[in-house]
C-alpha cells in the first residue's frame, strides 16, 4: 500500500538512518574534497550497508531491515580520499582519519523524533598534505616513540596535540586540560599513523600587538601503544588504520565535543609538553621531533 501517492503509482520510500556532513576543523566549514565514509570493518570482509554520497559531499545511510529492527551501535570511519575514485585503502592525507561509534535507533524511534536528529557534523583535522595559506600561523612536526628494548625508535600513531596559553603554565593532567577555558586553547591537531601533525592557529587567536611570534605550550596526548592481535598478525597489512582509536560522541548535536574533536579521547594521557614560539603569519617547520 502506498503511503504518499495514489495506489496506481509505484512508490519506493527510503528512510534516513544517519546523515554525515564532515567539517574542516581548521576552516570551520564543510569539507568539499573527496572522502571515504562508511562502516569501519568492511576491510575485514564484512558486508555492510553503503553510505550514499550526495553532490553536496554529505553522506547518507538508509534504513534497511537490519538497521530498522533494533537499535544498532555502529562504528564508522571517515578518511580522506586521493581523488574522485574514493577508496578506503587510498588516503590523500589532507585530513587525519577518524573512527566514531554511533547508536542508530530503530526506525520507529527515529520517526518519533525530528529529522534533524539523524544527522551529525564530525570535524576532521588537517593532515600532512592539507592545502595551506602562505600566511598560516602554525606548526608542522612529528611525535616519535623512543626506542625501548627490542623496539626501535618509531612514529607515535594517532597522537593528539593541543596548544595552550600561557606558554609557561604547565598542565597537570587531562582533567585540567579539559577544564581549561576556551580562550586558553589556541589550537588543536590530530597526528596520523606516521606521527605527523599539522597544528594551525586561527587568526582570531593570534595575539594582538606588534609581536612577531606567539609563545604557546604544546600538550601532546597519546595512549598506550596498541599490540597487534595475536589471532590477526596480518591486520596492519590489511588495514592501515587498525589501531585508530574509536570515539563515542554523547550525542549527534553540532556542539558535541567528541564530534568536534575538542575533548580528550578515552585512554589518552598527557605524555609530553613543550614551550614553543610560533612565528605569526608563517608555518613553523623543521623543529626537533617530540619524543615520548
XYZ file of N, CA and C in Angstrom:
876
model
N 0.849 -1.191 0.000
C 0.000 0.000 0.000
C 0.892 1.251 0.000
N 0.567 2.146 -0.917
C 1.344 3.383 -0.984
C 1.044 4.287 0.211
N 2.039 5.054 0.586
C 1.882 5.946 1.727
C 1.724 7.400 1.306
N 2.344 7.746 0.192
C 2.362 9.160 -0.190
C 1.660 9.441 -1.522
N 1.570 8.472 -2.405
C 0.932 8.709 -3.699
C -0.189 7.700 -3.907
N -1.040 7.962 -4.924
C -2.186 7.093 -5.152
C -1.735 5.694 -5.545
N -2.633 4.741 -5.354
C -2.279 3.339 -5.497
C -1.886 2.952 -6.918
N -2.324 3.732 -7.925
C -1.960 3.364 -9.289
C -0.516 3.673 -9.630
N 0.162 4.372 -8.734
C 1.582 4.662 -8.938
C 2.438 3.676 -8.138
N 3.675 3.483 -8.603
C 4.631 2.665 -7.881
C 5.414 3.559 -6.919
N 5.420 3.230 -5.644
C 6.054 4.076 -4.636
C 7.215 3.344 -3.981
N 8.340 4.007 -3.873
C 9.503 3.464 -3.165
C 9.968 4.519 -2.168
N 10.029 4.182 -0.898
C 10.363 5.137 0.158
C 11.672 4.740 0.831
N 12.554 5.714 0.992
C 13.818 5.485 1.686
C 13.847 6.346 2.944
N 14.291 5.769 4.044
C 14.335 6.475 5.327
C 15.796 6.674 5.742
N 16.114 7.892 6.143
C 17.480 8.191 6.558
C 17.751 7.606 7.940
N 18.828 6.819 8.039
C 19.257 6.293 9.338
C 20.326 7.198 9.962
N 21.275 7.639 9.146
C 22.345 8.502 9.658
C 22.873 9.360 8.519
N 22.870 10.652 8.736
C 23.472 11.582 7.786
C 24.787 12.105 8.340
N 25.783 12.230 7.486
C 27.111 12.692 7.926
C 27.544 13.850 7.031
N 27.802 14.976 7.655
C 28.375 16.129 6.957
C 29.667 16.481 7.669
N 30.798 16.176 7.062
C 32.085 16.411 7.722
C 32.459 17.886 7.644
N 33.102 18.364 8.703
C 33.539 19.766 8.780
C 35.044 19.840 8.902
N 35.597 20.809 8.200
C 37.024 21.095 8.278
C 37.276 21.851 9.587
N 38.030 21.240 10.492
C 38.238 21.846 11.802
C 39.023 23.143 11.721
N 39.898 23.274 10.737
C 40.721 24.479 10.629
C 39.943 25.638 10.023
N 39.163 25.362 8.988
C 38.449 26.436 8.291
C 37.035 26.656 8.813
N 36.575 25.728 9.654
C 35.227 25.851 10.216
C 34.173 25.937 9.120
N 34.247 25.010 8.178
C 33.274 24.941 7.097
C 33.243 23.510 6.577
N 32.207 23.146 5.814
C 32.119 21.752 5.356
C 33.309 21.350 4.488
N 33.670 20.081 4.593
C 34.712 19.525 3.733
C 34.098 19.268 2.357
N 34.751 19.769 1.307
C 34.214 19.620 -0.040
C 35.058 18.710 -0.912
N 36.205 18.263 -0.420
C 37.062 17.354 -1.186
C 36.615 15.908 -0.955
N 37.026 14.983 -1.844
C 36.564 13.590 -1.715
C 36.954 12.954 -0.385
N 36.013 12.189 0.160
C 36.228 11.459 1.403
C 35.731 10.035 1.221
N 36.137 9.192 2.131
C 35.521 7.873 2.220
C 34.820 7.809 3.574
N 33.517 7.552 3.569
C 32.719 7.436 4.786
C 31.960 6.123 4.707
N 32.117 5.294 5.706
C 31.424 4.016 5.673
C 31.657 3.218 6.936
N 31.165 1.999 6.947
C 31.363 1.116 8.092
C 32.846 0.810 8.254
N 33.266 0.749 9.494
C 34.695 0.658 9.785
C 35.308 -0.688 9.400
N 34.499 -1.721 9.404
C 35.089 -3.052 9.290
C 34.916 -3.697 7.915
N 34.652 -2.911 6.898
C 34.467 -3.531 5.585
C 35.769 -4.133 5.053
N 36.920 -3.569 5.489
C 38.194 -4.128 5.041
C 38.413 -5.542 5.573
N 37.699 -5.884 6.624
C 37.845 -7.221 7.202
C 36.900 -8.219 6.542
N 36.226 -7.781 5.507
C 35.395 -8.693 4.740
C 33.938 -8.713 5.125
N 33.534 -7.848 6.069
C 32.131 -7.822 6.473
C 31.292 -7.089 5.420
N 30.137 -7.619 5.147
C 29.219 -6.990 4.207
C 28.331 -6.013 4.973
N 28.418 -4.732 4.623
C 27.695 -3.696 5.353
C 26.930 -2.814 4.372
N 25.886 -2.164 4.875
C 25.194 -1.190 4.005
C 26.145 -0.072 3.612
N 25.926 0.471 2.435
C 26.778 1.545 1.945
C 26.207 2.913 2.298
N 27.077 3.879 2.462
C 26.668 5.270 2.611
C 26.557 5.883 1.211
N 25.465 6.563 0.958
C 25.295 7.256 -0.323
C 26.001 8.602 -0.271
N 26.762 8.901 -1.309
C 27.413 10.200 -1.416
C 26.523 11.137 -2.220
N 26.189 12.279 -1.637
C 25.363 13.267 -2.323
C 26.256 14.342 -2.948
N 25.768 15.064 -3.954
C 26.588 16.111 -4.599
C 27.103 17.167 -3.630
N 26.432 17.342 -2.511
C 26.874 18.323 -1.511
C 28.017 17.798 -0.649
N 28.519 16.607 -0.953
C 29.557 15.936 -0.161
C 29.039 15.498 1.211
N 27.728 15.343 1.307
C 27.132 14.752 2.500
C 26.905 13.264 2.238
N 26.899 12.502 3.310
C 26.781 11.056 3.197
C 25.537 10.595 3.945
N 24.847 9.622 3.368
C 23.583 9.173 3.949
C 23.558 7.650 4.036
N 23.227 7.177 5.222
C 22.993 5.745 5.430
C 21.493 5.553 5.561
N 20.932 4.697 4.700
C 19.489 4.488 4.710
C 19.115 3.276 5.561
N 17.929 3.347 6.139
C 17.428 2.198 6.885
C 17.202 1.025 5.948
N 17.648 -0.148 6.394
C 17.254 -1.397 5.770
C 16.639 -2.266 6.869
N 16.298 -3.472 6.560
C 15.621 -4.315 7.560
C 16.504 -4.578 8.772
N 17.831 -4.658 8.568
C 18.754 -4.919 9.676
C 18.818 -3.721 10.622
N 18.929 -2.541 10.067
C 19.036 -1.345 10.901
C 17.700 -0.983 11.545
N 16.601 -1.242 10.840
C 15.298 -0.777 11.316
C 14.755 -1.595 12.472
N 15.186 -2.848 12.581
C 14.538 -3.758 13.528
C 14.897 -3.488 14.980
N 16.111 -3.034 15.240
C 16.522 -2.738 16.608
C 17.631 -1.693 16.590
N 17.828 -1.039 17.736
C 18.896 -0.038 17.807
C 20.242 -0.720 17.585
N 21.062 -0.116 16.736
C 22.366 -0.703 16.411
C 23.475 0.280 16.756
N 24.504 -0.241 17.386
C 25.706 0.562 17.606
C 26.663 0.252 16.465
N 26.971 1.265 15.677
C 27.814 1.036 14.513
C 29.088 1.866 14.619
N 30.168 1.332 14.083
C 31.439 2.058 14.005
C 31.614 2.520 12.567
N 31.784 3.813 12.407
C 32.002 4.339 11.065
C 33.397 4.937 10.975
N 33.908 4.991 9.772
C 35.237 5.561 9.538
C 35.105 6.705 8.550
N 35.850 7.749 8.821
C 35.892 8.901 7.926
C 37.342 9.150 7.566
N 37.631 9.153 6.294
C 39.017 9.410 5.895
C 39.076 10.075 4.536
N 40.178 10.772 4.324
C 40.389 11.486 3.085
C 40.560 10.485 1.945
N 40.201 10.899 0.743
C 40.405 10.061 -0.443
C 41.263 10.842 -1.432
N 42.080 10.141 -2.193
C 43.042 10.805 -3.070
C 42.360 11.571 -4.193
N 41.246 11.039 -4.695
C 40.588 11.662 -5.830
C 39.142 11.204 -5.841
N 38.482 11.409 -6.947
C 37.072 11.047 -7.031
C 36.852 9.543 -6.949
N 37.887 8.760 -7.218
C 37.761 7.305 -7.094
C 37.973 6.943 -5.629
N 36.977 7.245 -4.819
C 37.130 7.084 -3.379
C 37.386 5.638 -3.019
N 38.305 5.454 -2.083
C 38.680 4.115 -1.662
C 39.148 4.170 -0.227
N 38.785 3.186 0.537
C 39.206 3.152 1.929
C 40.697 2.870 2.042
N 41.291 2.270 1.011
C 42.717 1.940 1.080
C 43.607 3.091 0.653
N 43.057 4.104 -0.019
C 43.888 5.153 -0.607
C 43.543 6.494 0.024
N 44.349 6.918 0.973
C 44.100 8.188 1.632
C 44.964 9.280 1.024
N 44.359 10.458 0.823
C 45.106 11.595 0.306
C 45.864 12.353 1.376
N 45.615 12.040 2.661
C 46.298 12.656 3.802
C 46.024 14.152 3.928
N 44.950 14.653 3.320
C 44.586 16.043 3.597
C 43.947 16.160 4.974
N 43.325 15.087 5.424
C 42.717 15.066 6.744
C 43.124 13.782 7.463
N 43.208 13.878 8.778
C 43.525 12.708 9.594
C 42.242 11.890 9.769
N 42.294 10.589 9.517
C 41.060 9.785 9.630
C 40.541 9.715 11.057
N 39.251 9.414 11.166
C 38.635 9.242 12.485
C 37.701 8.046 12.435
N 37.512 7.464 13.607
C 36.515 6.408 13.812
C 35.517 6.915 14.854
N 34.247 6.705 14.583
C 33.203 7.127 15.518
C 32.253 5.975 15.776
N 31.856 5.825 17.034
C 30.855 4.804 17.418
C 29.540 5.512 17.683
N 28.550 5.188 16.872
C 27.275 5.900 16.909
C 26.136 4.888 17.031
N 25.166 5.238 17.863
C 23.992 4.383 18.009
C 22.891 4.862 17.066
N 22.462 3.965 16.188
C 21.363 4.266 15.265
C 20.089 3.676 15.866
N 19.090 4.510 16.163
C 17.870 3.990 16.789
C 17.049 3.160 15.810
N 16.072 2.463 16.326
C 15.142 1.755 15.448
C 14.430 2.770 14.566
N 13.881 2.291 13.479
C 13.158 3.202 12.593
C 11.983 3.842 13.325
N 11.297 3.052 14.143
C 10.147 3.593 14.871
C 10.574 4.708 15.817
N 11.696 4.518 16.509
C 12.178 5.556 17.430
C 12.624 6.791 16.663
N 13.286 6.570 15.528
C 13.755 7.722 14.743
C 12.582 8.529 14.212
N 11.520 7.844 13.812
C 10.363 8.542 13.243
C 9.649 9.415 14.278
N 9.862 9.116 15.557
C 9.200 9.895 16.604
C 9.983 11.154 16.972
N 11.163 11.312 16.398
C 11.997 12.478 16.690
C 12.131 13.357 15.447
N 12.576 14.609 15.619
C 12.757 15.493 14.457
C 13.789 14.907 13.489
N 13.610 15.110 12.180
C 14.569 14.586 11.191
C 15.995 15.064 11.431
N 16.148 16.253 12.008
C 17.498 16.776 12.243
C 18.290 15.923 13.230
N 17.589 15.103 14.007
C 18.265 14.255 14.986
C 18.989 13.084 14.376
N 18.896 12.908 13.064
C 19.564 11.774 12.418
C 20.874 12.183 11.755
N 21.260 13.438 11.850
C 22.483 13.889 11.184
C 23.546 14.314 12.172
N 24.797 14.252 11.747
C 25.896 14.701 12.596
C 26.936 15.426 11.738
N 27.773 16.232 12.406
C 28.805 17.018 11.730
C 30.155 16.784 12.399
N 30.752 15.627 12.190
C 32.087 15.398 12.776
C 33.145 16.270 12.111
N 34.104 16.714 12.919
C 35.182 17.547 12.401
C 36.372 16.683 12.009
N 37.012 17.064 10.926
C 38.254 16.420 10.514
C 39.393 17.430 10.622
N 40.533 16.958 11.119
C 41.666 17.858 11.359
C 42.707 17.725 10.245
N 43.444 18.816 9.985
C 44.393 18.820 8.867
C 45.424 17.700 8.954
N 45.699 17.109 7.799
C 46.722 16.087 7.699
C 47.966 16.623 7.007
N 48.868 15.721 6.643
C 50.181 16.119 6.132
C 50.101 16.910 4.835
N 49.114 16.641 3.971
C 49.037 17.328 2.677
C 47.901 18.355 2.634
N 47.492 18.818 3.786
C 46.407 19.810 3.852
C 46.827 21.080 3.121
N 45.987 21.604 2.210
C 46.358 22.833 1.497
C 46.358 24.035 2.431
N 47.463 24.783 2.411
C 47.657 25.855 3.376
C 47.791 27.213 2.713
N 47.368 28.220 3.432
C 47.665 29.592 3.033
C 49.134 29.885 3.358
N 49.762 30.751 2.555
C 51.158 31.114 2.797
C 51.328 31.919 4.083
N 50.230 32.412 4.610
C 50.323 33.235 5.823
C 49.724 32.531 7.042
N 49.594 31.227 6.962
C 49.019 30.485 8.087
C 50.007 30.463 9.260
N 49.468 30.629 10.450
C 50.281 30.508 11.661
C 50.098 29.111 12.219
N 51.218 28.412 12.417
C 51.083 27.061 12.931
C 52.400 26.324 12.979
N 52.284 25.024 13.076
C 53.459 24.174 13.278
C 53.235 22.841 12.589
N 54.263 22.394 11.852
C 54.270 21.041 11.302
C 55.393 20.282 11.998
N 55.072 19.161 12.635
C 56.085 18.440 13.409
C 55.709 16.960 13.495
N 56.518 16.234 14.259
C 56.325 14.797 14.357
C 56.569 14.342 15.802
N 55.808 13.329 16.217
C 55.958 12.739 17.550
C 56.472 11.318 17.369
N 57.548 10.983 18.090
C 58.168 9.663 17.961
C 58.210 8.977 19.324
N 58.080 7.656 19.285
C 58.271 6.871 20.499
C 59.745 6.480 20.580
N 60.320 6.639 21.770
C 61.726 6.324 21.959
C 61.954 4.813 21.846
N 63.148 4.454 21.435
C 63.499 3.033 21.371
C 63.376 2.418 22.762
N 62.857 1.207 22.813
C 62.672 0.523 24.100
C 62.835 -0.973 23.888
N 63.841 -1.558 24.530
C 64.071 -2.997 24.382
C 64.315 -3.349 22.926
N 63.571 -4.328 22.409
C 63.774 -4.715 21.006
C 63.121 -3.761 20.008
N 62.325 -2.818 20.527
C 61.603 -1.913 19.622
C 62.474 -0.718 19.249
N 62.579 -0.376 17.960
C 63.360 0.791 17.546
C 62.583 2.078 17.786
N 63.242 3.197 17.573
C 62.543 4.480 17.587
C 61.512 4.473 16.453
N 60.281 4.877 16.736
C 59.196 4.680 15.772
C 58.150 5.773 15.933
N 57.314 5.989 14.891
C 56.272 7.028 14.998
C 55.262 6.712 16.094
N 54.826 7.749 16.775
C 53.730 7.624 17.745
C 52.431 7.838 16.975
N 51.675 6.798 16.774
C 50.485 6.833 15.923
C 49.298 7.488 16.641
N 48.605 8.322 15.880
C 47.311 8.882 16.275
C 47.373 9.722 17.549
N 48.443 10.472 17.746
C 48.517 11.341 18.923
C 47.571 12.536 18.749
N 47.337 13.237 19.826
C 46.576 14.480 19.802
C 47.481 15.575 20.364
N 47.350 16.776 19.822
C 48.185 17.900 20.244
C 47.276 19.100 20.506
N 47.531 19.773 21.617
C 46.764 20.961 21.983
C 47.751 22.082 22.280
N 47.503 23.275 21.758
C 48.325 24.447 22.045
C 47.569 25.335 23.018
N 48.220 25.666 24.141
C 47.537 26.435 25.182
C 48.333 27.684 25.541
N 47.637 28.590 26.190
C 48.225 29.810 26.739
C 47.991 29.819 28.244
N 48.873 30.452 29.016
C 50.173 30.976 28.595
C 51.183 29.850 28.445
N 52.251 30.110 27.692
C 53.222 29.071 27.392
C 53.910 28.542 28.644
N 54.050 29.385 29.657
C 54.802 28.979 30.842
C 53.992 28.223 31.869
N 52.711 28.021 31.606
C 51.853 27.371 32.598
C 51.675 25.897 32.260
N 52.297 25.016 33.066
C 52.209 23.578 32.812
C 50.800 23.072 33.109
N 50.412 22.015 32.406
C 49.108 21.389 32.612
C 49.332 20.077 33.351
N 48.642 19.905 34.467
C 48.922 18.761 35.333
C 48.431 17.447 34.741
N 47.219 17.447 34.202
C 46.664 16.189 33.711
C 45.520 16.463 32.736
N 44.902 15.381 32.255
C 43.830 15.512 31.263
C 42.638 16.274 31.835
N 42.331 16.030 33.107
C 41.186 16.721 33.721
C 41.392 18.231 33.686
N 42.606 18.677 34.009
C 42.879 20.116 33.978
C 42.823 20.640 32.547
N 43.335 19.848 31.610
C 43.304 20.275 30.210
C 41.864 20.431 29.712
N 41.024 19.458 30.029
C 39.633 19.517 29.573
C 38.859 20.662 30.222
N 39.323 21.099 31.396
C 38.612 22.159 32.112
C 39.103 23.552 31.740
N 40.119 23.654 30.881
C 40.640 24.967 30.524
C 39.575 25.804 29.815
N 39.516 27.093 30.113
C 38.610 27.973 29.348
C 38.998 27.949 27.866
N 38.023 28.088 27.004
C 38.290 28.005 25.568
C 39.303 29.054 25.114
N 39.357 30.196 25.805
C 40.297 31.249 25.408
C 41.744 30.837 25.594
N 41.989 29.847 26.447
C 43.374 29.409 26.669
C 43.809 28.345 25.673
N 42.879 27.782 24.921
C 43.223 26.775 23.905
C 43.229 27.468 22.550
N 44.402 27.572 21.932
C 44.511 28.342 20.686
C 44.702 27.441 19.466
N 44.766 26.151 19.660
C 44.909 25.265 18.509
C 44.853 23.805 18.918
N 44.310 22.994 18.000
C 44.253 21.548 18.220
C 44.704 20.842 16.951
N 45.295 19.666 17.112
C 45.726 18.877 15.960
C 45.587 17.406 16.297
N 45.441 16.609 15.244
C 45.446 15.158 15.383
C 46.619 14.618 14.572
N 47.379 13.709 15.175
C 48.503 13.108 14.481
C 48.055 11.912 13.660
N 48.830 11.584 12.635
C 48.460 10.454 11.775
C 49.255 9.204 12.144
N 49.213 8.203 11.280
C 49.887 6.945 11.557
C 51.400 7.084 11.496
N 51.909 8.176 10.923
C 53.348 8.410 10.859
C 53.824 9.348 11.967
N 52.933 9.675 12.879
C 53.289 10.568 13.978
C 53.320 12.024 13.580
N 52.945 12.352 12.343
C 53.000 13.725 11.867
C 51.711 14.472 12.234
N 51.867 15.734 12.570
C 50.686 16.548 12.836
C 50.885 17.950 12.282
N 49.771 18.596 12.000
C 49.764 19.971 11.500
C 48.851 20.775 12.406
N 49.461 21.636 13.192
C 48.704 22.467 14.126
C 48.542 23.862 13.525
N 47.319 24.320 13.399
C 47.055 25.648 12.851
C 46.361 26.503 13.901
N 46.816 27.744 14.017
C 46.221 28.689 14.967
C 45.332 29.644 14.191
N 44.050 29.718 14.526
C 43.158 30.633 13.812
C 43.625 32.074 13.965
N 43.420 32.913 12.934
C 43.849 34.311 13.030
C 43.276 35.015 14.260
N 42.067 34.668 14.624
C 41.438 35.345 15.762
C 42.147 35.040 17.075
N 42.905 33.931 17.107
C 43.580 33.559 18.347
C 44.969 34.162 18.465
N 45.466 34.753 17.365
C 46.801 35.353 17.411
C 46.790 36.561 18.333
N 47.895 36.752 19.020
C 47.976 37.845 19.978
C 47.952 39.203 19.274
N 47.256 40.111 19.895
C 47.253 41.477 19.364
C 48.579 42.161 19.668
N 48.857 43.203 18.923
C 50.084 43.955 19.170
C 51.079 43.803 18.046
N 52.338 44.107 18.348
C 53.366 44.122 17.310
C 54.333 42.958 17.422
N 54.068 41.997 18.309
C 54.982 40.861 18.466
C 55.049 40.050 17.184
N 56.245 39.514 16.913
C 56.435 38.730 15.689
C 56.133 37.258 15.896
N 55.979 36.862 17.130
C 55.737 35.438 17.399
C 54.764 35.291 18.555
N 54.332 34.061 18.727
C 53.306 33.769 19.727
C 53.770 32.550 20.541
N 54.227 32.742 21.762
C 54.638 31.598 22.570
C 53.424 30.797 23.048
N 53.476 29.495 22.873
C 52.388 28.623 23.321
C 52.999 27.402 24.004
N 52.168 26.705 24.729
C 52.588 25.430 25.321
C 51.946 24.302 24.530
N 52.768 23.424 23.996
C 52.256 22.264 23.262
C 52.020 21.125 24.237
N 50.824 20.594 24.204
C 50.470 19.446 25.040
C 50.275 18.254 24.111
N 51.048 17.208 24.281
C 50.928 16.009 23.451
C 50.242 14.919 24.259
N 49.197 14.338 23.669
C 48.458 13.259 24.333
C 48.560 11.989 23.491
N 48.710 10.875 24.159
C 48.786 9.587 23.462
C 48.243 8.515 24.398
N 47.933 7.399 23.822
C 47.536 6.259 24.658
C 48.618 5.192 24.571
N 48.476 4.167 25.358
C 49.451 3.080 25.342
C 49.510 2.481 23.940
N 50.720 2.208 23.495
C 50.883 1.651 22.151
C 50.122 0.325 22.030
N 49.342 0.216 20.976
C 48.491 -0.956 20.807
C 49.286 -2.133 20.227
N 48.981 -3.322 20.725
C 49.640 -4.536 20.221
C 48.776 -5.155 19.122
N 49.429 -5.694 18.119
C 48.700 -6.384 17.045
C 48.039 -7.626 17.648
N 46.736 -7.828 17.400
C 46.074 -9.018 17.961
C 46.788 -10.305 17.563
N 46.951 -11.177 18.537
C 47.698 -12.416 18.278
C 47.028 -13.260 17.196
N 45.690 -13.175 17.114
C 44.997 -14.001 16.130
C 44.868 -13.310 14.771
N 45.352 -12.052 14.679
C 45.319 -11.347 13.397
C 46.656 -10.649 13.143
N 47.739 -11.395 13.022
C 49.045 -10.748 12.818
C 49.123 -9.984 11.504
N 48.199 -10.282 10.578
C 48.203 -9.598 9.286
C 47.377 -8.313 9.291
N 46.805 -7.969 10.448
C 45.884 -6.831 10.500
C 46.516 -5.521 10.014
N 47.737 -5.162 10.445
C 48.319 -3.894 9.951
C 48.484 -3.868 8.437
N 48.660 -5.014 7.821
C 48.781 -5.056 6.367
C 47.427 -4.857 5.701
N 46.391 -5.435 6.298
C 45.047 -5.331 5.719
C 44.455 -3.946 5.920
N 44.657 -3.409 7.122
C 44.004 -2.152 7.476
C 45.028 -1.168 8.033
N 45.376 -0.111 7.301
C 46.367 0.848 7.808
C 45.900 1.613 9.037
N 44.606 1.583 9.318
C 44.066 2.305 10.487
C 43.610 1.335 11.570
N 44.244 0.203 11.665
C 43.761 -0.857 12.556
C 43.740 -0.425 14.016
N 44.647 0.487 14.405
C 44.723 0.911 15.810
C 44.237 2.338 16.013
N 43.525 2.862 15.036
C 42.941 4.201 15.192
C 41.900 4.149 16.310
N 41.966 5.054 17.294
C 41.007 4.966 18.414
C 39.572 5.206 17.961
N 38.668 4.519 18.625
C 37.236 4.701 18.364
C 36.694 5.713 19.372
N 36.025 6.741 18.864
C 35.489 7.791 19.731
C 33.963 7.689 19.768
N 33.401 7.878 20.947
C 31.954 7.747 21.117
C 31.353 9.083 21.525
N 30.685 9.764 20.622
C 30.055 11.040 20.999
C 28.887 10.812 21.942
N 28.626 11.829 22.783
C 27.497 11.739 23.706
C 26.184 11.947 22.977
N 26.225 12.660 21.870
C 25.022 12.933 21.086
C 25.442 13.262 19.662
N 24.468 13.497 18.798
C 24.761 13.902 17.427
C 24.650 15.414 17.251
N 24.530 16.136 18.351
C 24.392 17.594 18.267
C 25.663 18.222 17.700
N 25.507 19.337 17.025
C 26.665 20.008 16.425
C 27.637 20.501 17.481
N 27.159 20.638 18.713
C 28.023 21.134 19.785
C 28.734 20.010 20.522
N 28.506 18.771 20.131
C 29.116 17.656 20.859
C 30.641 17.757 20.782
N 31.294 17.736 21.941
C 32.749 17.949 21.995
C 33.523 16.801 21.354
N 32.976 15.602 21.381
C 33.672 14.469 20.753
C 33.620 14.609 19.235
N 32.443 14.904 18.696
C 32.338 15.093 17.251
C 33.268 16.208 16.776
N 33.430 17.234 17.589
C 34.286 18.368 17.217
C 35.759 18.114 17.538
N 36.055 16.995 18.147
C 37.451 16.693 18.480
C 38.013 17.613 19.546
N 37.156 18.119 20.409
C 37.591 19.095 21.391
C 37.684 18.524 22.797
N 37.588 17.221 22.927
C 37.764 16.609 24.237
C 38.743 15.453 24.108
N 39.317 15.069 25.198
C 40.336 14.029 25.173
C 39.690 12.659 25.041
N 40.145 11.898 24.078
C 39.612 10.562 23.856
C 39.975 9.646 25.021
N 39.049 8.768 25.382
C 39.278 7.843 26.496
C 40.568 7.060 26.275
N 41.338 6.929 27.352
C 42.594 6.174 27.276
C 43.807 7.030 26.972
N 43.596 8.282 26.588
C 44.713 9.162 26.278
C 45.185 9.875 27.544
N 46.498 10.122 27.603
C 47.089 10.846 28.720
C 48.123 11.827 28.184
N 48.429 12.830 28.977
C 49.477 13.784 28.579
C 50.832 13.087 28.679
N 51.563 13.081 27.565
C 52.841 12.372 27.547
C 54.021 13.317 27.304
N 53.775 14.545 26.902
C 54.869 15.492 26.680
C 54.309 16.905 26.664
N 55.118 17.842 27.077
C 54.773 19.264 26.997
C 56.019 20.007 26.557
N 55.807 21.049 25.753
C 56.950 21.829 25.267
C 56.489 23.257 25.017
N 57.324 24.195 25.464
C 57.057 25.590 25.114
C 57.670 25.855 23.750
N 56.920 26.555 22.917
C 57.399 26.823 21.564
C 56.877 28.180 21.110
N 57.669 28.857 20.309
C 57.278 30.177 19.818
C 56.874 30.064 18.348
N 55.627 30.365 18.065
C 55.118 30.274 16.696
C 55.239 31.621 16.001
N 55.970 31.697 14.892
C 56.035 32.962 14.150
C 54.670 33.288 13.549
N 54.211 34.499 13.775
C 52.877 34.872 13.279
C 52.898 35.024 11.762
N 51.911 34.415 11.107
C 51.821 34.514 9.655
C 52.778 33.611 8.908
N 53.301 32.605 9.597
C 54.228 31.683 8.935
C 54.133 30.319 9.602
N 54.253 29.275 8.791
C 54.200 27.915 9.338
C 55.594 27.506 9.795
N 55.697 27.123 11.043
C 56.981 26.699 11.600
C 57.243 25.246 11.211
N 58.423 25.012 10.628
C 58.803 23.655 10.213
C 60.201 23.365 10.737
N 60.577 22.111 10.629
C 61.948 21.726 10.939
C 62.288 21.702 12.415
N 61.287 21.718 13.288
C 61.587 21.635 14.716
C 61.933 20.186 15.066
N 62.657 20.038 16.149
C 63.053 18.692 16.580
C 61.824 17.845 16.895
N 61.912 16.563 16.574
C 60.809 15.655 16.895
C 60.498 15.705 18.386
N 59.238 15.540 18.696
C 58.829 15.405 20.094
C 58.898 13.918 20.421
N 59.736 13.565 21.373
C 59.927 12.145 21.687
C 59.193 11.790 22.970
N 58.492 10.689 22.928
C 57.745 10.260 24.123
C 58.196 8.875 24.517
